[in-house]
Amino acid sequence: MDTCLVRIMLVSEDNRGMFAGVGGRCRMLMLAIRRGGLHVGAARAAYDTGPEHHEGAPGSKWETKNLFEVHRTARVAAVATGRLSEDEAMRVQEEAKEKTASEAGRATVFLVLLACASAAKPLPTIKHSNKKVLLLSFDGLHSQDVQYMVSAFPSSNIAMLANGGVRYDQAYITTISDSFPGLLSLVTGGTVKSTGVYYDVNYDRTLYCSDACVNGTMTPGLMPGCDVAYDESLDKDMTLLSGGGDFGFSSIDPTMLPFDKNCNRVYPHTHVRVNNIFEVAKSHGFSTAWSDKHPGAYTMLYGPSGLGLDQFYSPEINSNFPNTTASYTSNPNYTMIYDDTHTNAVIGWIHGKSPMGYPASSPNLFGCNFQSLSVAQKIGASLGSAYNADLTPGPYVLRALQHLDAALGKIQAALRAAKFADATIILTAKHGQSPINHALCNLIPDHFIADQINNALGAGAVASTAATDDGSLIYLADSSKGAAAAAALMANATFLGIDKALYGAALVANGFADPMTDSRAPDIIIKVVPGTIYASNKAVAKQSKCAEHGGVNDDDRHVGLIISGPGVPKGKVYSSLVSTTQVAPSILKMFDINPRELQAVVKEGTKALPYF
């Protein structure tokens, strides 16, 4: 502890001209941790308190009334990534109270003590291994898209990757095809039943909304039950590519997070119920990195331990394209430029540089997602040019595929240049997109679902329909009324575009948790007639909603999957059914790690893919 404090004080003295006020001292702490090698999550909280704040400055985060939230944020960060228990962090906070009477000074002391206490917990020994496994998600990539590229463009990078490895032509993602459960299936080996994450906006019957607690005290009389939104709404400023922070934890606006019953904020990574491949790889000394589309929300990949990632870079996909007020998703050309940030991040990691340009370890297990194809499918479908009448890629989709193919080629070239040509590359997708045949598009206002149930069972019968795209997850105020609510929907199934309304025993039989015992399991899951898409505004939806994901139909779930690397058979096509949950245990086997170290693998009995 004494050595730790001395190192921090030395850095502080060297840089005292740079650090004025309390906020400045906390920036000093972050620099001390970087220069002094103190690996601790409190650094994120220190940075998060904001630059250039001074003691007593009106409106600063260091006003006494806001110190409670600063303490809580720092404590959560230390527990998450500093290897401290909640009890240990609380003891540090009490110690800070004894060291100074100044409220603002107390916050600085608290962060310094957190740094020292956390630094006392050693990290796993880092393996100096050249083994590389790269996981790439081309969101929206159907199996038929891969097959088309192989046949129509045999010299494409996608085709050559497939010919140099195994192509799984019957790969399906987990039943709910949203980005969150889709990605978690790839990295945990589990379905929503194990992860507890059904959507990026997910209802939880045990949590309280973001305004439920004031200074650590629950508002009297509140009942639990809240929509948990882990999407761009979590950003401090979603108009900025950084999300208003560091492209990660500090981009989170903590006031947008829900509370548990003890008035603790629930961060994305603590919301996931099982561990992931990054956490397991890290525990064996391998280094990890990931890049995705929302800076705050995708910190979920740090996993419940908070230790899963060494490096994380997640530019906001819904931020404003430079010099416009339009988002990167408003134009396929913008999205391709956005995807280039992910390509560059991966190439930087390969060469030992962070996305910010400073030296960093080249990770062993890393990857990213790409959005060009998904956006092209949505916008192209609304304009009638996503897929042709024969369901081959139309102009929008083909251009996106070619851009992603070029990105793959750049990454492969970087691996060769860095002498990692024998890296294993896994190319797949978090989700597909439905319908491929855009002529089937049938847009229906999403409020019709809740209206139908409320009209039949009484006002307030529906607690949430937060997850509504080309399917719907319905949460009832009274879960015992699932049968009655489903009957009300099926009475108008044609009008509502419904094929099936799963509830009760049918949910469990289809691999979902029981809503009577699981706080996050929906009471009803709607399987739509292919082409049905629920939209909040039909006029707006016509611009980009004639293709969507999140449902349970084949076009949502039947994705491309290619694996190529050392020991992988070349030129194989596997035509039997596989699940993307099988990717996670396969990756651990590539590192000679027992897949049963993944909790979801044990829970669900997930096997590695054929050939692994």
XYZ file of C-alpha atoms in Angstrom:
612
model
C 0.000 0.000 0.000
C 2.824 2.447 0.916
C 4.626 1.778 -2.386
C 1.428 2.346 -4.262
C 0.843 5.724 -2.582
C 4.429 6.794 -3.232
C 4.131 5.985 -6.930
C 0.916 7.986 -7.195
C 2.442 10.943 -5.324
C 5.528 10.927 -7.589
C 3.400 11.117 -10.705
C 1.309 13.813 -9.059
C 4.408 15.896 -8.263
C 5.807 15.474 -11.779
C 2.582 16.695 -13.291
C 1.162 19.067 -10.697
C 0.993 21.911 -13.176
C -1.375 19.866 -15.308
C -3.784 18.956 -12.565
C -5.754 21.673 -10.842
C -8.668 21.074 -8.542
C -10.295 17.839 -7.497
C -11.239 16.772 -11.013
C -7.651 17.354 -12.062
C -6.323 15.240 -9.213
C -8.520 12.416 -10.367
C -7.141 12.737 -13.872
C -3.737 12.536 -12.202
C -4.818 9.276 -10.629
C -5.682 7.864 -14.033
C -2.272 8.872 -15.378
C -0.598 7.393 -12.314
C -2.299 4.114 -12.909
C -1.206 4.066 -16.542
C 2.395 5.113 -15.857
C 2.781 3.194 -12.641
C 1.189 0.029 -13.906
C -1.601 -0.039 -11.338
C -4.297 -2.095 -13.027
C -7.522 -0.934 -11.390
C -11.052 -0.110 -12.424
C -11.095 2.991 -10.229
C -9.157 4.671 -13.048
C -12.280 4.608 -15.159
C -14.277 6.197 -12.392
C -11.550 8.806 -11.872
C -11.651 9.735 -15.534
C -15.437 9.636 -15.488
C -15.608 12.385 -12.893
C -14.716 14.810 -15.637
C -11.827 17.093 -16.492
C -11.225 20.600 -15.241
C -13.697 20.543 -12.340
C -12.621 22.538 -9.292
C -13.707 22.329 -5.698
C -16.917 24.209 -5.179
C -17.464 24.914 -8.883
C -21.219 25.316 -9.436
C -22.659 22.529 -11.543
C -19.581 20.324 -11.294
C -19.855 16.687 -10.412
C -17.944 17.488 -7.254
C -20.738 19.380 -5.611
C -21.513 17.689 -2.295
C -24.962 16.612 -3.407
C -23.421 14.530 -6.206
C -20.586 12.925 -4.269
C -22.717 9.935 -3.356
C -23.000 8.969 -7.022
C -19.283 9.565 -7.596
C -18.475 7.218 -4.711
C -20.889 4.600 -5.972
C -19.541 4.772 -9.543
C -15.971 4.431 -8.340
C -16.858 1.567 -6.021
C -18.638 -0.343 -8.786
C -15.659 0.139 -11.078
C -13.218 -1.114 -8.458
C -15.359 -4.139 -7.703
C -15.772 -4.853 -11.406
C -12.204 -4.522 -12.624
C -10.070 -4.080 -9.542
C -10.762 -7.479 -8.011
C -12.233 -6.063 -4.793
C -15.332 -7.411 -3.130
C -18.173 -5.006 -2.409
C -17.385 -5.322 1.304
C -13.724 -4.462 0.731
C -14.673 -1.429 -1.364
C -17.107 -0.268 1.302
C -14.375 -0.535 3.943
C -12.133 1.632 1.762
C -14.895 4.209 1.508
C -15.226 4.287 5.295
C -11.464 4.688 5.609
C -11.617 7.673 3.248
C -14.182 9.354 5.500
C -11.755 9.153 8.401
C -8.868 10.741 6.486
C -10.379 14.103 5.585
C -13.318 16.236 6.577
C -13.525 17.846 3.132
C -16.290 16.310 1.048
C -14.527 17.011 -2.245
C -11.131 15.936 -0.885
C -12.710 12.788 0.483
C -13.657 11.723 -3.037
C -10.063 12.041 -4.213
C -8.749 10.132 -1.194
C -11.370 7.460 -1.801
C -10.255 6.954 -5.400
C -6.572 6.827 -4.427
C -7.258 4.262 -1.707
C -9.304 2.213 -4.150
C -6.383 2.243 -6.561
C -3.967 1.036 -3.915
C -6.257 -1.615 -2.485
C -7.084 -2.928 -5.934
C -3.479 -2.916 -7.087
C -2.641 -5.249 -4.201
C -4.647 -7.972 -5.968
C -2.338 -9.432 -8.656
C -3.455 -10.146 -12.207
C -3.019 -13.590 -13.774
C 0.411 -14.159 -15.276
C 0.311 -13.015 -18.890
C 1.137 -15.697 -21.428
C 3.490 -14.448 -24.138
C 1.721 -16.486 -26.791
C 1.487 -15.835 -30.521
C -1.788 -17.714 -30.741
C -4.471 -15.541 -32.339
C -8.190 -16.194 -32.590
C -10.200 -13.485 -34.307
C -14.014 -13.441 -34.112
C -15.768 -11.260 -36.710
C -19.499 -10.592 -36.860
C -20.872 -9.287 -40.160
C -24.271 -8.443 -38.671
C -27.054 -9.524 -41.034
C -24.912 -12.132 -42.828
C -27.150 -14.983 -43.963
C -25.813 -18.387 -44.842
C -27.060 -17.811 -48.385
C -25.002 -14.592 -48.579
C -21.847 -16.593 -47.873
C -22.803 -19.224 -50.435
C -23.447 -16.497 -53.002
C -20.020 -14.914 -52.456
C -18.311 -18.292 -52.770
C -20.041 -19.123 -56.044
C -20.292 -15.672 -57.678
C -16.932 -14.299 -56.507
C -14.605 -17.290 -56.052
C -11.554 -15.041 -55.662
C -13.170 -12.937 -52.915
C -11.661 -12.995 -49.452
C -14.829 -14.557 -48.062
C -14.667 -17.349 -50.640
C -10.993 -18.011 -50.024
C -11.566 -18.034 -46.261
C -14.310 -20.630 -46.750
C -12.172 -22.706 -49.100
C -9.356 -22.632 -46.593
C -11.487 -23.867 -43.718
C -14.913 -25.189 -42.779
C -18.169 -23.617 -43.958
C -21.190 -24.447 -41.799
C -24.199 -24.036 -44.094
C -26.857 -24.787 -41.467
C -25.735 -22.506 -38.641
C -28.470 -20.877 -36.553
C -28.162 -18.265 -33.848
C -30.034 -18.440 -30.564
C -33.825 -18.256 -30.833
C -34.156 -14.533 -30.048
C -32.224 -12.867 -32.859
C -31.374 -9.493 -31.330
C -27.748 -8.302 -31.231
C -27.336 -8.835 -27.474
C -28.482 -12.469 -27.249
C -26.857 -13.175 -30.617
C -23.441 -11.967 -29.496
C -23.766 -13.542 -26.062
C -24.531 -16.894 -27.665
C -21.191 -16.652 -29.504
C -19.144 -15.755 -26.423
C -20.908 -17.608 -23.584
C -22.049 -20.816 -25.259
C -25.554 -20.224 -23.934
C -29.012 -19.149 -24.967
C -31.176 -16.489 -23.343
C -32.265 -19.067 -20.779
C -28.760 -19.003 -19.296
C -27.595 -15.467 -20.019
C -30.843 -13.828 -18.864
C -30.457 -11.263 -21.655
C -33.349 -11.420 -24.112
C -32.847 -8.104 -25.899
C -30.879 -4.873 -25.664
C -34.023 -3.471 -24.039
C -35.063 -6.123 -21.565
C -37.768 -6.072 -18.858
C -36.815 -7.279 -15.388
C -39.477 -7.839 -12.736
C -36.991 -7.395 -9.865
C -35.251 -4.155 -10.857
C -36.243 -0.542 -10.330
C -36.050 2.269 -12.863
C -33.213 4.782 -12.947
C -34.983 7.397 -10.809
C -36.106 5.031 -8.042
C -33.355 5.853 -5.524
C -32.179 9.185 -4.163
C -28.889 9.289 -2.226
C -29.045 5.555 -1.663
C -32.618 5.457 -0.431
C -35.461 3.818 -2.324
C -38.522 5.982 -2.900
C -41.204 4.524 -0.589
C -44.033 2.553 -2.157
C -42.340 1.695 -5.438
C -42.926 -1.745 -6.896
C -40.183 -3.510 -8.849
C -40.396 -3.989 -12.596
C -38.533 -1.914 -15.159
C -37.415 -1.793 -18.776
C -33.636 -2.172 -18.754
C -32.255 -0.273 -21.759
C -28.677 -1.161 -22.662
C -28.469 0.611 -26.001
C -27.431 4.052 -27.257
C -29.713 5.661 -24.668
C -27.063 4.726 -22.088
C -24.550 7.161 -23.621
C -23.721 10.468 -22.024
C -23.962 11.973 -25.515
C -25.103 9.689 -28.301
C -24.392 12.345 -30.933
C -20.650 11.803 -30.360
C -18.717 8.843 -31.718
C -17.207 8.394 -28.252
C -20.628 8.447 -26.607
C -19.332 11.341 -24.507
C -16.604 9.312 -22.810
C -13.711 6.979 -23.607
C -15.608 4.675 -26.014
C -16.327 2.432 -23.029
C -17.221 2.561 -19.343
C -16.857 6.312 -18.985
C -19.339 6.833 -21.837
C -22.092 5.471 -19.592
C -24.458 7.965 -18.050
C -24.959 6.262 -14.661
C -28.247 8.083 -14.115
C -29.711 5.968 -16.928
C -28.906 2.671 -15.193
C -31.575 0.739 -13.269
C -31.305 -0.031 -9.566
C -31.427 -3.320 -7.730
C -33.355 -3.605 -4.466
C -30.357 -2.268 -2.521
C -30.132 0.884 -4.656
C -27.029 -0.347 -6.490
C -26.826 0.660 -10.129
C -26.917 -2.367 -12.456
C -24.238 -2.043 -15.129
C -24.447 -4.008 -18.393
C -21.691 -6.459 -17.490
C -23.303 -7.277 -14.140
C -26.658 -7.894 -15.839
C -25.317 -10.985 -17.646
C -25.771 -14.120 -15.553
C -22.924 -16.286 -16.915
C -19.256 -15.817 -17.754
C -17.772 -15.576 -21.241
C -14.773 -16.676 -23.312
C -12.895 -13.423 -22.633
C -13.076 -13.913 -18.877
C -11.960 -17.524 -19.148
C -9.122 -16.698 -21.557
C -7.971 -13.870 -19.272
C -7.940 -16.209 -16.267
C -5.459 -18.363 -18.200
C -3.209 -15.393 -18.965
C -4.292 -14.671 -22.537
C -4.960 -11.082 -23.587
C -8.291 -9.947 -25.035
C -9.924 -7.075 -26.936
C -13.252 -6.242 -28.583
C -14.859 -3.473 -30.640
C -18.619 -3.010 -31.053
C -21.375 -0.488 -31.818
C -22.405 1.150 -28.507
C -19.702 2.301 -26.049
C -21.608 1.841 -22.799
C -23.907 -1.044 -23.613
C -21.273 -3.439 -24.932
C -19.196 -3.194 -21.774
C -21.332 -6.256 -21.042
C -18.466 -8.195 -22.663
C -16.306 -7.562 -19.610
C -18.589 -10.215 -18.114
C -19.919 -10.559 -14.555
C -16.380 -10.513 -13.145
C -15.616 -7.245 -14.922
C -12.243 -8.702 -15.930
C -12.950 -10.051 -19.407
C -11.332 -7.435 -21.631
C -7.895 -5.857 -21.671
C -8.917 -3.441 -24.408
C -12.331 -2.182 -25.455
C -13.282 0.305 -28.156
C -16.884 0.767 -29.135
C -17.761 3.840 -31.253
C -21.419 4.849 -31.179
C -23.120 3.724 -34.404
C -26.008 6.147 -33.861
C -23.760 9.175 -33.448
C -23.778 12.009 -35.952
C -21.848 11.630 -39.174
C -19.272 14.458 -39.269
C -20.670 17.893 -40.124
C -24.255 16.597 -40.210
C -27.065 15.849 -37.801
C -27.670 12.497 -39.514
C -26.510 9.275 -37.861
C -24.091 6.769 -39.338
C -27.067 4.432 -39.839
C -28.990 6.893 -42.019
C -26.952 6.182 -45.127
C -25.160 2.962 -46.149
C -22.151 5.031 -47.277
C -21.876 6.510 -43.785
C -22.095 3.049 -42.220
C -19.234 1.747 -44.330
C -17.090 4.629 -43.081
C -18.179 3.766 -39.540
C -17.191 0.122 -40.057
C -13.743 1.258 -41.117
C -13.163 2.384 -37.508
C -13.587 -1.246 -36.440
C -11.313 -2.503 -39.208
C -8.656 -0.013 -38.154
C -9.041 -0.968 -34.499
C -8.447 -4.642 -35.272
C -5.470 -3.847 -37.504
C -4.017 -1.660 -34.767
C -4.366 -4.444 -32.223
C -2.635 -6.849 -34.581
C 0.319 -4.444 -34.749
C 0.371 -3.711 -31.019
C -1.392 -0.345 -31.038
C -4.573 0.734 -29.330
C -7.371 2.388 -31.346
C -6.180 5.670 -29.799
C -2.698 5.110 -31.259
C -0.646 4.365 -28.156
C 1.340 1.133 -27.705
C -0.697 -1.818 -26.443
C -0.321 -5.568 -26.238
C -1.453 -7.478 -29.301
C -4.356 -9.576 -28.030
C -4.709 -13.326 -28.359
C -8.511 -13.396 -28.460
C -10.176 -10.434 -30.085
C -12.667 -9.260 -32.668
C -15.392 -6.847 -33.644
C -18.716 -6.429 -35.388
C -19.626 -4.682 -38.635
C -22.876 -2.881 -39.415
C -22.712 -2.110 -43.159
C -24.644 -5.147 -44.278
C -27.403 -4.814 -41.691
C -28.009 -1.158 -42.575
C -27.907 -1.883 -46.311
C -30.465 -4.656 -45.854
C -32.831 -2.354 -43.966
C -32.576 0.685 -46.213
C -32.330 -1.360 -49.384
C -35.427 -3.375 -48.480
C -37.492 -0.212 -48.086
C -36.336 0.932 -51.518
C -36.844 -2.467 -53.116
C -33.156 -3.027 -53.811
C -31.811 -5.159 -50.965
C -32.248 -8.548 -52.624
C -33.310 -9.352 -56.170
C -36.416 -11.316 -57.100
C -34.310 -14.504 -57.137
C -33.123 -13.560 -53.590
C -29.542 -12.921 -54.685
C -27.990 -9.712 -53.296
C -29.279 -6.525 -54.908
C -27.231 -3.320 -55.331
C -27.281 -2.197 -51.684
C -26.495 -5.579 -50.171
C -23.873 -6.478 -52.770
C -21.999 -3.229 -52.200
C -22.019 -3.833 -48.452
C -20.788 -7.400 -48.894
C -17.966 -6.192 -51.116
C -16.957 -3.545 -48.567
C -16.910 -6.143 -45.792
C -14.968 -8.501 -48.027
C -12.362 -5.771 -48.489
C -12.242 -5.234 -44.703
C -11.590 -8.942 -44.226
C -8.785 -8.731 -46.771
C -7.155 -5.793 -44.952
C -7.279 -7.684 -41.663
C -5.761 -10.789 -43.253
C -2.996 -8.674 -44.814
C -2.233 -7.141 -41.402
C -2.001 -10.604 -39.853
C 0.462 -11.682 -42.548
C 2.527 -8.513 -42.147
C 2.736 -9.061 -38.380
C 3.761 -12.711 -38.841
C 0.415 -14.004 -37.552
C -0.667 -15.596 -40.821
C -1.620 -18.777 -38.945
C -4.292 -16.995 -36.893
C -7.712 -18.604 -36.671
C -10.505 -16.473 -38.143
C -14.145 -17.073 -37.312
C -16.581 -15.224 -39.561
C -20.244 -15.254 -38.604
C -23.093 -12.937 -37.531
C -24.906 -11.980 -34.348
C -28.131 -12.151 -36.339
C -29.618 -12.385 -39.815
C -32.325 -10.082 -41.173
C -35.948 -10.722 -42.097
C -37.494 -10.859 -44.630
C -34.946 -11.567 -47.352
C -37.844 -11.272 -49.805
C -38.724 -7.612 -49.229
C -41.980 -8.043 -51.142
C -43.313 -9.704 -47.968
C -42.819 -6.556 -45.876
C -45.928 -5.870 -43.766
C -45.517 -2.946 -41.364
C -47.831 -2.852 -38.343
C -47.850 -0.197 -35.588
C -46.303 -1.829 -32.545
C -48.835 -0.411 -30.087
C -51.465 -2.691 -31.655
C -50.018 -5.621 -29.667
C -50.416 -4.007 -26.249
C -53.745 -2.461 -27.264
C -55.151 -5.868 -28.163
C -54.231 -7.350 -24.775
C -55.251 -4.315 -22.722
C -58.605 -4.146 -24.493
C -59.236 -7.784 -23.651
C -57.838 -7.975 -20.101
C -58.143 -4.402 -18.905
C -55.952 -1.325 -18.903
C -52.469 -1.949 -17.569
C -52.488 -5.674 -18.305
C -49.277 -5.268 -20.317
C -46.253 -4.237 -18.263
C -43.886 -3.974 -21.232
C -43.529 -4.659 -24.936
C -40.094 -3.038 -25.075
C -38.679 -5.634 -27.444
C -40.745 -5.294 -30.616
C -39.285 -5.580 -34.137
C -40.045 -8.591 -36.342
C -41.369 -10.345 -33.286
C -42.413 -9.258 -29.832
C -41.593 -10.110 -26.240
C -44.560 -9.370 -23.992
C -44.402 -8.942 -20.223
C -47.672 -8.926 -18.310
C -48.467 -7.226 -15.051
C -49.839 -10.610 -13.938
C -47.896 -13.547 -15.378
C -50.720 -15.960 -14.523
C -52.764 -14.405 -17.354
C -50.506 -15.613 -20.152
C -53.106 -17.924 -21.661
C -55.791 -15.238 -21.756
C -53.418 -12.681 -23.283
C -52.235 -15.139 -25.937
C -55.845 -16.001 -26.804
C -56.623 -12.300 -27.262
C -53.748 -11.981 -29.700
C -54.588 -15.106 -31.677
C -58.198 -13.933 -32.015
C -56.798 -11.234 -34.329
C -53.732 -13.084 -35.566
C -54.197 -12.227 -39.240
C -54.620 -8.520 -38.568
C -51.584 -8.512 -36.279
C -49.370 -10.643 -38.533
C -48.979 -13.347 -35.889
C -48.123 -16.952 -36.661
C -47.852 -18.188 -33.057
C -48.064 -16.701 -29.565
C -45.948 -18.883 -27.266
C -46.767 -18.851 -23.553
C -46.606 -21.112 -20.501
C -45.470 -24.660 -21.156
C -44.851 -23.864 -24.832
C -42.203 -21.313 -23.829
C -40.356 -23.841 -21.691
C -40.688 -26.511 -24.375
C -39.030 -24.143 -26.860
C -36.025 -23.558 -24.623
C -37.059 -20.409 -22.777
C -37.181 -19.835 -19.046
C -40.456 -19.970 -17.107
C -41.787 -16.425 -16.468
C -43.295 -17.629 -13.203
C -39.795 -18.278 -11.821
C -37.450 -16.136 -13.924
C -37.643 -12.349 -13.541
C -36.569 -11.682 -17.133
C -38.436 -14.345 -19.070
C -41.267 -12.891 -21.198
C -44.801 -14.125 -20.633
C -45.462 -14.331 -24.369
C -43.151 -14.541 -27.370
C -44.723 -13.737 -30.716
C -43.572 -15.570 -33.825
C -44.697 -13.444 -36.752
C -45.787 -14.337 -40.238
C -42.593 -13.811 -42.310
C -42.406 -10.201 -43.401
C -44.312 -8.748 -40.459
C -42.458 -5.900 -38.753
C -43.796 -3.892 -35.819
C -42.817 -0.236 -35.986
C -43.486 2.753 -33.766
C -44.123 5.038 -36.708
C -45.155 3.579 -40.045
C -44.013 6.573 -42.073
C -40.551 6.563 -40.495
C -40.341 2.802 -40.656
C -40.787 2.856 -44.431
C -37.344 4.448 -44.649
C -35.407 1.743 -42.849
C -37.685 -0.862 -41.328
C -38.664 -3.171 -44.186
C -36.079 -5.586 -42.902
C -35.378 -6.208 -39.224
C -34.067 -8.735 -36.720
C -35.016 -9.829 -33.237
C -37.608 -12.430 -34.195
C -37.496 -16.205 -34.341
C -37.950 -16.896 -38.072
C -35.341 -18.523 -40.305
C -34.282 -15.329 -42.073
C -33.448 -13.887 -38.630
C -31.502 -16.885 -37.431
C -29.916 -18.759 -40.375
C -26.482 -17.128 -40.503
C -23.161 -17.613 -42.181
C -20.371 -19.354 -40.285
C -16.822 -19.992 -41.509
C -13.804 -21.078 -39.462
C -10.307 -21.148 -40.929
C -7.001 -21.635 -39.164
C -4.348 -24.086 -37.964
C -5.657 -27.627 -37.661
C -8.975 -26.768 -39.318
C -9.808 -28.972 -42.326
C -9.684 -27.098 -45.620
C -12.504 -26.864 -48.120
C -15.086 -28.614 -45.945
C -18.807 -27.870 -46.100
C -20.774 -29.097 -43.089
C -24.456 -29.322 -43.959
C -26.021 -30.556 -40.722
C -27.591 -28.255 -38.138
C -25.257 -26.394 -35.758
C -25.784 -23.536 -33.315
C -23.681 -20.427 -32.849
C -23.606 -21.284 -29.129
C -21.089 -23.949 -30.199
C -18.587 -21.270 -31.223
C -17.660 -20.400 -27.616
C -16.562 -23.904 -26.514
C -14.766 -24.329 -29.851
C -12.749 -21.162 -29.215
C -11.678 -22.351 -25.769
C -10.535 -25.647 -27.255
C -8.363 -23.648 -29.659
C -6.577 -22.316 -26.562
C -6.444 -25.785 -24.966
C -8.872 -24.628 -22.276
C -11.644 -26.862 -20.985
C -14.962 -25.534 -22.387
C -16.652 -26.490 -19.130
C -15.104 -23.416 -17.580
C -17.997 -21.631 -19.288
C -21.010 -21.674 -16.996
C -23.558 -21.740 -19.823
C -21.778 -24.678 -21.457
C -22.269 -26.628 -18.245
C -25.884 -25.498 -17.817
C -26.939 -26.317 -21.381
C -24.496 -29.072 -22.293
C -23.203 -27.095 -25.281
C -20.792 -29.057 -27.462
C -17.967 -27.708 -29.595
C -18.565 -27.513 -33.333
C -17.805 -30.523 -35.528
C -14.064 -30.711 -36.329
C -13.155 -29.226 -32.914
